[in-house]
Coordinates of C-alpha atoms in Angstrom, one line a residue:
Chain A
M340 CA 12.2 5.3 0.0
P341 CA 11.9 4.2 -3.8
I342 CA 8.1 3.8 -5.0
G343 CA 7.5 1.4 -7.6
R344 CA 7.7 -2.1 -9.2
K345 CA 10.5 -3.4 -11.3
I346 CA 8.2 -5.4 -14.0
W347 CA 5.9 -3.4 -16.3
A348 CA 4.1 -4.1 -19.3
I349 CA 1.7 -2.2 -21.9
A350 CA -0.5 -4.5 -24.1
E351 CA -1.6 -1.5 -26.3
G352 CA 1.0 0.2 -28.7
Y353 CA 0.4 2.1 -31.9
I354 CA 2.2 5.0 -33.7
P355 CA -0.4 6.6 -35.9
A356 CA 1.4 7.0 -39.5
S357 CA 0.1 10.6 -40.0
S358 CA -0.1 13.8 -38.2
H359 CA -1.7 17.3 -38.3
G360 CA -0.1 20.3 -36.5
P361 CA 3.3 21.6 -35.4
E362 CA 6.2 19.0 -34.8
P363 CA 7.1 17.9 -32.7
E364 CA 4.8 18.8 -30.1
M365 CA 1.8 17.7 -32.1
T366 CA 3.3 14.6 -34.2
S367 CA 1.3 11.7 -33.1
H368 CA 3.4 9.7 -30.8
E369 CA 3.5 7.0 -28.0
T370 CA 5.2 7.7 -24.6
A371 CA 6.2 5.6 -21.7
C372 CA 6.6 7.9 -18.9
L373 CA 9.2 6.5 -16.1
L374 CA 9.5 7.8 -12.9
N375 CA 12.4 6.9 -10.6
T376 CA 12.1 8.2 -7.1
G377 CA 14.9 6.5 -5.7
D378 CA 18.4 7.4 -5.2
R379 CA 20.3 5.1 -7.6
D380 CA 20.1 5.4 -11.5
A381 CA 17.6 2.9 -12.8
H382 CA 18.9 0.8 -15.8
V383 CA 15.7 -0.1 -18.1
T384 CA 15.1 -2.5 -20.5
I385 CA 12.4 -2.2 -23.2
M386 CA 11.0 -5.0 -25.4
L387 CA 8.5 -4.7 -28.2
Y388 CA 6.1 -7.7 -29.0
F389 CA 4.3 -7.9 -32.4
T390 CA 1.7 -9.7 -34.3
D391 CA 3.9 -11.9 -36.6
R392 CA 7.4 -11.4 -35.9
E393 CA 9.8 -12.3 -33.0
P394 CA 10.2 -9.4 -30.5
A395 CA 12.5 -6.3 -30.9
G396 CA 14.9 -5.1 -28.6
P397 CA 16.4 -4.9 -25.9
Y398 CA 16.3 -1.0 -26.0
K399 CA 18.2 0.4 -23.1
V400 CA 17.4 3.5 -21.4
T401 CA 18.8 5.2 -18.2
V402 CA 16.4 7.0 -15.7
G403 CA 18.5 9.2 -13.3
A404 CA 17.9 8.9 -9.6
R405 CA 15.1 11.2 -8.7
R406 CA 14.2 11.7 -12.2
S407 CA 11.3 11.7 -14.5
C408 CA 12.1 10.4 -18.3
H409 CA 9.4 10.6 -20.7
I410 CA 10.3 8.3 -23.7
R411 CA 8.7 8.7 -27.1
F412 CA 8.5 5.1 -28.7
N413 CA 8.9 7.2 -32.2
D414 CA 12.4 7.9 -30.8
L415 CA 13.7 4.5 -30.1
N416 CA 16.1 3.6 -32.8
D417 CA 18.7 1.1 -31.4
P418 CA 18.8 -1.8 -32.3
E419 CA 15.9 -0.7 -34.7
P420 CA 13.1 1.9 -35.2
V421 CA 9.4 1.5 -34.0
P422 CA 7.4 0.6 -37.3
L423 CA 4.4 3.2 -37.6
G424 CA 0.9 2.3 -38.3
T425 CA 1.7 -1.3 -36.7
P426 CA 0.2 -2.9 -33.6
Y427 CA 2.6 -3.8 -30.9
S428 CA 3.0 -4.3 -27.1
S429 CA 5.9 -3.5 -24.8
T430 CA 7.5 -4.7 -21.5
I431 CA 9.8 -2.3 -19.4
V432 CA 12.1 -4.2 -16.8
S433 CA 14.3 -2.1 -14.4
D434 CA 16.9 -3.0 -12.0
E435 CA 15.3 -0.3 -9.6
P436 CA 11.5 0.3 -8.6
I437 CA 10.0 2.8 -11.1
V438 CA 6.5 3.6 -12.2
V439 CA 5.2 3.6 -15.5
Q440 CA 2.5 5.3 -17.2
H441 CA 1.5 4.9 -21.0
T442 CA 0.5 8.0 -23.2
R443 CA -0.5 8.2 -27.1
L444 CA -1.3 11.6 -28.8
D445 CA -3.3 10.7 -31.9
S446 CA -3.2 13.8 -34.5
R447 CA -4.2 11.9 -37.5
Q448 CA -7.4 14.2 -37.7
A449 CA -7.4 18.1 -37.3
E450 CA -8.2 17.8 -33.6
N451 CA -5.6 15.7 -31.3
A452 CA -7.1 12.6 -29.3
L453 CA -5.1 11.6 -26.0
I454 CA -5.3 8.4 -24.0
T455 CA -3.4 7.4 -21.1
T456 CA -3.2 4.5 -18.4
I457 CA -0.7 3.2 -15.6
A458 CA 1.1 0.2 -17.0
Y459 CA 0.5 -3.3 -15.6
S460 CA 3.1 -3.9 -13.0
Q461 CA 4.0 -7.0 -11.0
D462 CA 6.8 -7.9 -8.5
Chain B
M741 CA 9.7 -15.4 -17.6
P742 CA 5.9 -14.7 -18.6
I743 CA 4.6 -11.4 -17.3
G744 CA 0.8 -10.9 -16.5
R745 CA -2.3 -12.9 -15.1
K746 CA -4.8 -15.8 -16.4
I747 CA -8.1 -13.6 -15.2
W748 CA -8.9 -10.2 -16.7
A749 CA -12.1 -8.3 -16.9
I750 CA -13.3 -5.2 -18.9
A751 CA -16.6 -3.6 -17.3
E752 CA -16.9 -1.0 -20.4
G753 CA -18.1 -2.0 -23.5
Y754 CA -19.8 0.0 -26.3
I755 CA -19.2 -0.1 -29.9
P756 CA -20.5 3.0 -31.6
A757 CA -23.2 2.4 -34.5
S758 CA -21.8 5.0 -36.7
S759 CA -18.6 6.3 -38.1
H760 CA -16.7 8.9 -39.7
G761 CA -13.7 8.6 -42.0
P762 CA -12.1 5.8 -44.1
E763 CA -12.5 2.2 -43.0
P764 CA -11.0 0.2 -41.2
E765 CA -8.8 2.6 -39.6
M766 CA -11.3 5.2 -38.5
T767 CA -14.2 3.0 -38.2
S768 CA -15.6 3.0 -34.5
H769 CA -14.3 0.1 -32.5
E770 CA -13.4 -1.5 -29.3
T771 CA -9.9 -3.3 -29.0
A772 CA -8.7 -5.8 -26.1
C773 CA -5.1 -6.0 -26.8
L774 CA -3.3 -9.2 -25.7
L775 CA 0.3 -9.4 -24.8
N776 CA 1.9 -13.2 -24.4
T777 CA 5.3 -12.9 -23.4
G778 CA 5.8 -16.4 -22.6
D779 CA 7.1 -19.4 -24.8
R780 CA 4.1 -21.3 -24.9
D781 CA 0.9 -20.2 -26.7
A782 CA -2.2 -18.6 -24.7
H783 CA -5.5 -20.1 -25.3
V784 CA -7.7 -17.4 -24.5
T785 CA -11.6 -17.4 -23.8
I786 CA -13.6 -14.4 -24.1
M787 CA -17.4 -13.8 -22.8
L788 CA -19.4 -11.3 -23.3
Y789 CA -22.0 -10.0 -20.3
F790 CA -25.0 -7.7 -21.3
T791 CA -27.6 -5.7 -19.5
D792 CA -30.6 -7.9 -20.1
R793 CA -29.8 -11.3 -21.4
E794 CA -27.6 -14.4 -20.6
P795 CA -23.7 -14.1 -21.7
A796 CA -22.6 -14.7 -25.2
G797 CA -19.6 -16.7 -26.2
P798 CA -17.3 -18.4 -25.4
Y799 CA -14.9 -16.7 -28.3
K800 CA -11.6 -18.5 -28.8
V801 CA -8.6 -16.6 -29.5
T802 CA -4.9 -18.1 -29.6
V803 CA -1.9 -15.6 -28.8
G804 CA 1.1 -17.2 -30.0
A805 CA 4.3 -17.3 -27.7
R806 CA 6.1 -13.9 -27.7
R807 CA 3.4 -12.3 -29.5
S808 CA 0.9 -9.3 -29.4
C809 CA -2.6 -9.7 -30.4
H810 CA -4.9 -6.6 -30.9
I811 CA -8.6 -8.1 -31.0
R812 CA -11.2 -5.9 -32.4
F813 CA -14.5 -6.6 -30.7
N814 CA -16.2 -5.9 -34.2
D815 CA -14.4 -8.7 -35.6
L816 CA -15.8 -11.4 -33.1
N817 CA -18.3 -13.6 -35.0
D818 CA -18.4 -17.0 -33.6
P819 CA -20.9 -18.0 -32.0
E820 CA -22.4 -14.7 -32.6
P821 CA -21.5 -11.1 -33.5
V822 CA -21.1 -8.3 -31.1
P823 CA -24.2 -6.0 -31.4
L824 CA -23.4 -2.2 -31.8
G825 CA -24.8 0.3 -29.9
T826 CA -25.3 -1.6 -26.9
P827 CA -23.6 -1.7 -23.5
Y828 CA -21.6 -4.9 -22.5
S829 CA -18.8 -6.1 -20.2
S830 CA -16.0 -8.8 -21.0
T831 CA -14.0 -11.5 -19.4
I832 CA -10.7 -12.6 -20.8
V833 CA -9.3 -15.8 -19.4
S834 CA -6.0 -17.4 -20.7
D835 CA -4.3 -20.8 -19.8
E836 CA -1.0 -18.8 -19.8
P837 CA -0.1 -15.4 -18.3
I838 CA -1.1 -12.5 -20.4
V839 CA -1.6 -8.8 -20.2
V840 CA -4.9 -7.1 -21.3
Q841 CA -5.5 -3.5 -22.4
H842 CA -8.7 -2.1 -23.4
T843 CA -9.1 0.8 -26.3
R844 CA -12.1 2.3 -28.1
L845 CA -11.9 4.6 -31.1
D846 CA -15.4 6.6 -31.2
S847 CA -15.5 8.2 -34.6
R848 CA -19.2 9.2 -34.2
Q849 CA -18.2 12.8 -34.8
A850 CA -16.2 14.2 -37.4
E851 CA -12.9 14.1 -35.0
N852 CA -12.2 10.7 -33.1
A853 CA -12.2 10.3 -29.6
L854 CA -10.1 7.5 -27.7
I855 CA -10.1 5.8 -24.5
T856 CA -7.9 3.4 -23.1
T857 CA -7.2 1.4 -19.6
I858 CA -5.4 -1.4 -18.5
A859 CA -8.0 -4.1 -17.4
Y860 CA -8.6 -5.6 -13.9
S861 CA -6.7 -8.6 -13.3
Q862 CA -6.6 -11.2 -10.5
D863 CA -5.0 -14.5 -9.7
Chain C
M1251 CA -16.2 -18.3 -10.3
P1252 CA -17.0 -14.7 -10.0
I1253 CA -14.3 -12.2 -11.0
G1254 CA -13.8 -9.0 -9.0
R1255 CA -13.7 -7.2 -5.6
K1256 CA -16.4 -5.7 -3.3
I1257 CA -14.8 -2.4 -2.4
W1258 CA -14.3 0.3 -5.5
A1259 CA -13.7 3.9 -5.5
I1260 CA -13.6 6.6 -8.3
A1261 CA -11.5 9.7 -7.2
E1262 CA -12.6 11.7 -10.3
G1263 CA -15.8 13.0 -10.9
Y1264 CA -17.6 15.9 -12.9
I1265 CA -20.6 16.0 -15.2
P1266 CA -20.1 18.9 -17.4
A1267 CA -23.1 21.2 -17.3
S1268 CA -23.5 21.5 -20.9
S1269 CA -23.6 19.2 -24.0
H1270 CA -23.7 19.3 -28.1
G1271 CA -25.6 16.7 -30.2
P1272 CA -28.4 14.5 -29.8
E1273 CA -29.7 13.3 -26.4
P1274 CA -29.3 11.2 -24.7
E1275 CA -26.4 9.7 -26.7
M1276 CA -24.4 12.8 -27.0
T1277 CA -25.4 14.4 -23.6
S1278 CA -22.2 14.8 -21.2
H1279 CA -22.3 12.3 -18.7
E1280 CA -20.3 10.0 -16.3
T1281 CA -20.9 6.5 -16.2
A1282 CA -19.9 3.5 -13.8
C1283 CA -19.9 0.3 -15.7
L1284 CA -20.6 -2.6 -13.2
L1285 CA -19.8 -6.1 -14.1
N1286 CA -21.5 -8.9 -11.9
T1287 CA -19.9 -12.2 -13.5
G1288 CA -21.3 -14.5 -10.4
D1289 CA -24.5 -16.5 -10.1
R1290 CA -26.0 -14.2 -7.3
D1291 CA -27.5 -10.8 -7.7
A1292 CA -25.0 -7.9 -6.5
H1293 CA -26.5 -5.3 -4.3
V1294 CA -24.7 -2.5 -4.4
T1295 CA -24.3 0.9 -2.7
I1296 CA -22.8 4.1 -4.5
M1297 CA -21.8 7.2 -2.0
L1298 CA -20.8 10.4 -3.4
Y1299 CA -18.2 12.8 -1.7
F1300 CA -17.8 16.5 -2.5
T1301 CA -15.5 19.4 -1.7
D1302 CA -17.5 21.2 0.9
R1303 CA -20.5 19.2 2.2
E1304 CA -21.3 15.9 3.7
P1305 CA -21.5 12.8 1.5
A1306 CA -24.7 12.0 -0.6
G1307 CA -26.1 8.7 -0.6
P1308 CA -26.7 6.0 -0.3
Y1309 CA -27.6 5.2 -3.8
K1310 CA -28.9 1.5 -4.2
V1311 CA -28.4 -0.4 -7.3
T1312 CA -28.9 -4.0 -7.9
V1313 CA -26.7 -5.8 -10.8
G1314 CA -28.1 -9.0 -11.7
A1315 CA -26.2 -12.4 -11.8
R1316 CA -24.2 -12.6 -15.0
R1317 CA -25.2 -9.2 -16.1
S1318 CA -23.5 -5.8 -17.1
C1319 CA -24.8 -2.7 -15.7
H1320 CA -23.7 0.7 -17.3
I1321 CA -25.1 3.5 -14.6
R1322 CA -25.1 7.1 -15.5
F1323 CA -24.6 9.2 -12.5
N1324 CA -26.8 11.8 -14.4
D1325 CA -29.6 9.2 -13.6
L1326 CA -29.1 9.1 -9.9
N1327 CA -32.0 10.7 -8.3
D1328 CA -32.7 8.9 -4.9
P1329 CA -31.9 10.1 -2.4
E1330 CA -30.9 13.3 -4.5
P1331 CA -29.7 14.1 -7.8
V1332 CA -25.9 14.4 -8.7
P1333 CA -25.1 18.2 -9.2
L1334 CA -24.1 19.2 -12.6
G1335 CA -20.4 21.2 -13.3
T1336 CA -19.3 20.2 -9.7
P1337 CA -16.1 18.2 -8.6
Y1338 CA -17.2 15.1 -6.5
S1339 CA -15.8 11.4 -5.9
S1340 CA -17.7 8.2 -5.6
T1341 CA -17.2 4.8 -3.6
I1342 CA -19.1 1.4 -5.0
V1343 CA -19.4 -1.1 -2.4
S1344 CA -21.0 -4.5 -3.2
D1345 CA -22.1 -7.7 -1.3
E1346 CA -20.6 -9.8 -4.3
P1347 CA -17.3 -9.6 -6.2
I1348 CA -18.0 -7.0 -9.3
V1349 CA -15.8 -5.1 -11.7
V1350 CA -16.1 -1.5 -11.9
Q1351 CA -14.7 1.1 -14.6
H1352 CA -15.5 4.7 -15.1
T1353 CA -16.3 6.6 -17.9
R1354 CA -17.0 10.1 -18.9
L1355 CA -18.3 11.7 -22.2
D1356 CA -17.8 15.3 -22.5
S1357 CA -19.7 17.1 -25.0
R1358 CA -19.3 20.6 -24.0
Q1359 CA -17.4 21.3 -27.5
A1360 CA -18.5 20.3 -30.8
E1361 CA -16.4 17.0 -30.8
N1362 CA -16.9 14.8 -28.1
A1363 CA -14.1 13.9 -25.5
L1364 CA -13.9 10.8 -23.7
I1365 CA -12.1 9.3 -20.7
T1366 CA -12.0 5.6 -18.9
T1367 CA -10.1 4.2 -16.2
I1368 CA -10.7 0.7 -14.3
A1369 CA -11.6 2.1 -10.7
Y1370 CA -9.3 1.5 -7.6
S1371 CA -10.3 -1.4 -5.8
Q1372 CA -9.6 -3.5 -2.7
D1373 CA -10.2 -6.5 -0.6
Chain D
M569 CA -13.9 1.9 7.0
P570 CA -11.4 4.4 5.1
I571 CA -10.9 3.1 1.5
G572 CA -7.6 3.5 -0.1
R573 CA -3.8 3.4 0.3
K574 CA -1.1 6.2 1.6
I575 CA 1.4 6.0 -1.1
W576 CA 0.5 7.2 -4.9
A577 CA 2.5 8.2 -7.9
I578 CA 1.7 9.7 -11.5
A579 CA 4.4 9.3 -13.9
E580 CA 2.8 11.2 -16.7
G581 CA 2.8 15.1 -16.2
Y582 CA 2.6 17.8 -18.7
I583 CA 0.6 21.2 -18.6
P584 CA 0.1 22.3 -22.1
A585 CA 1.2 25.9 -22.4
S586 CA -1.5 27.2 -24.4
S587 CA -5.5 27.0 -24.4
H588 CA -8.6 27.7 -26.2
G589 CA -11.9 28.5 -24.7
P590 CA -13.3 30.1 -21.7
E591 CA -11.1 30.3 -18.3
P592 CA -10.7 28.6 -15.9
E593 CA -13.1 25.9 -17.1
M594 CA -11.2 25.1 -20.7
T595 CA -7.9 26.1 -19.6
S596 CA -5.6 23.5 -20.3
H597 CA -4.7 21.7 -16.9
E598 CA -3.8 18.7 -15.1
T599 CA -5.6 17.5 -11.9
A600 CA -5.0 15.0 -9.0
C601 CA -8.3 14.0 -7.7
L602 CA -8.1 13.0 -4.2
L603 CA -10.7 11.2 -1.9
N604 CA -10.7 10.7 1.7
T605 CA -13.5 8.5 2.8
G606 CA -12.0 8.3 6.3
D607 CA -13.1 10.3 9.5
R608 CA -9.9 12.0 9.9
D609 CA -8.4 14.6 8.0
A610 CA -5.6 13.6 5.5
H611 CA -2.4 15.4 5.2
V612 CA -0.9 15.0 1.9
T613 CA 2.6 15.9 0.5
I614 CA 3.3 16.0 -3.1
M615 CA 6.5 16.2 -4.8
L616 CA 7.2 16.7 -8.5
Y617 CA 10.0 14.9 -10.4
F618 CA 11.8 16.3 -13.6
T619 CA 13.9 15.4 -16.2
D620 CA 17.1 17.3 -15.5
R621 CA 16.7 18.9 -12.1
E622 CA 16.2 17.8 -8.5
P623 CA 12.6 17.5 -7.3
A624 CA 10.2 20.3 -6.5
G625 CA 8.3 20.3 -3.2
P626 CA 7.1 19.5 -0.8
Y627 CA 3.5 20.9 -1.8
K628 CA 1.1 20.5 1.3
V629 CA -2.5 19.8 0.7
T630 CA -5.2 18.7 3.4
V631 CA -8.1 16.8 2.3
G632 CA -10.9 16.9 5.0
A633 CA -12.7 14.0 6.5
R634 CA -15.3 12.5 3.9
R635 CA -14.1 15.0 1.2
S636 CA -13.1 15.0 -2.6
C637 CA -10.5 17.5 -3.5
H638 CA -9.4 17.9 -7.3
I639 CA -6.2 19.8 -7.1
R640 CA -4.9 21.6 -10.2
F641 CA -1.3 21.3 -10.7
N642 CA -1.7 24.9 -12.3
D643 CA -2.5 26.1 -9.0
L644 CA 0.3 24.7 -6.8
N645 CA 2.7 27.8 -6.0
D646 CA 4.4 27.1 -2.7
P647 CA 7.2 26.4 -2.9
E648 CA 7.2 27.1 -6.4
P649 CA 4.9 27.2 -9.6
V650 CA 4.6 24.1 -12.1
P651 CA 6.2 25.2 -15.3
L652 CA 4.2 24.7 -18.1
G653 CA 5.1 22.7 -21.4
T654 CA 7.5 20.7 -19.3
P655 CA 7.2 16.8 -18.5
Y656 CA 7.0 16.0 -15.1
S657 CA 6.1 13.1 -12.6
S658 CA 4.6 13.2 -9.0
T659 CA 4.4 11.5 -6.1
I660 CA 1.1 11.8 -3.5
V661 CA 2.1 10.6 0.1
S662 CA -0.9 10.9 2.7
D663 CA -0.9 9.9 6.5
E664 CA -4.3 8.5 5.9
P665 CA -5.5 6.2 3.4
I666 CA -6.9 8.1 0.2
V667 CA -7.4 7.2 -3.6
V668 CA -5.9 9.2 -6.3
Q669 CA -6.9 9.8 -9.9
H670 CA -5.1 11.7 -12.5
T671 CA -6.8 13.7 -15.4
R672 CA -5.6 16.2 -17.9
L673 CA -7.7 18.8 -20.3
D674 CA -5.4 19.4 -23.3
S675 CA -7.2 22.4 -25.0
R676 CA -4.1 23.5 -27.3
Q677 CA -6.5 22.7 -30.2
A678 CA -10.3 24.2 -30.8
E679 CA -11.5 21.0 -29.4
N680 CA -10.6 19.8 -26.1
A681 CA -8.8 16.1 -25.4
L682 CA -8.9 14.4 -22.0
I683 CA -7.3 11.6 -20.4
T684 CA -7.5 10.0 -16.9
T685 CA -6.3 7.0 -15.1
I686 CA -6.1 5.8 -11.6
A687 CA -2.8 6.5 -10.2
Y688 CA -0.3 3.7 -9.0
S689 CA -0.5 2.9 -5.4
Q690 CA 1.4 0.8 -3.0
D691 CA 1.3 0.0 0.8

């Protein structure tokens, strides 16, 4: 029995432009954690929304059957990289039910700060 | 296909009255991140609720079609500024479906602290 | 139009037993932020659940019409105080629709850490 | 009246491999907080999902009637321990309604960082 939904959104989005500490563990980053509990691979499309330009994407990701996939937005490069120090939002749409959670590690200062939330979902 | 709902609420609300670090990046602030994935502009009304007085507002914000808008509560001035160091709550009501996420950066101490959550929504 | 639901729960609960920084602002604490957007007072009952004893409560709180109420669990004393350094959970049940958000400030170390989440709700 | 749902998921999962401060309070850890408000014990099954291997589990936990249970993923050992420094996700399935909240304490640096969110739930 797959758990989750197919349509998700994260309204926050901001990759701090600076970091403290060893890379890549302590590099400031944003992550979308994707869980696919089903028995079929999930084909996922990520779109990025900005303040003053048209959306970027689609970014294509496959989450294998019965697999967890923690995607760093920092690592999205096709069709274009995610700009640092820039507010954005994202949508994550899958052809199979998944669960999405958003996390940021901010290491602009000497001690890191963390945030997380389950993303918004709908049927 | 627009993602989201039209009625949102954030029960937390508190802008720390002091800050450390360079402005405006590290100024203590609260943000409502609004995502409008639809093809029509979203006209948004924010109301603020307090402990011991009637609500403040309406604050009017427009989120363009296919745009992300990160609003700092610190920047809301019309009809009145948001008081610092004061507990409050907020509602965000839109004429188009949107997604809302709440974030605070607290830099009262030397190292910043961050919190976030997807806001409460209903149809 | 009141926003929210009448039944809420927070599974996390832990008031750190030590603090750094000026009281009461920087005292380690947990807060339930309650928002009542309606035109009638909300009469709220809080129950606390523990690992190895029967629940504590009921704690009675009134949230005025069109008011925000940030309740520190540290301040709940009737029928009994909330023990420090002890894991617990809570339920918040209201006779009017409200919105509930959970926040903790942890100042056990020199720099404070913060967490927040919209609570779980149901009809 | 029991509050909650029977199917829950947490897409984030990562136990930092290092810690600062006194054990076990300040050991880097992840917690699933489980609340059972009902009058029957809840029998809970946890499964862990990884990036590149089949799921681990089932881990069996019982949450007593009217009890809170804060489970450290660090303490799960049967059928196998949770690897440190490794991304994962989890599902929590119960035979009675429960409420689940996810928390991490990250003490890799001198000052601890905290995150929390109510987990994803469905009927």
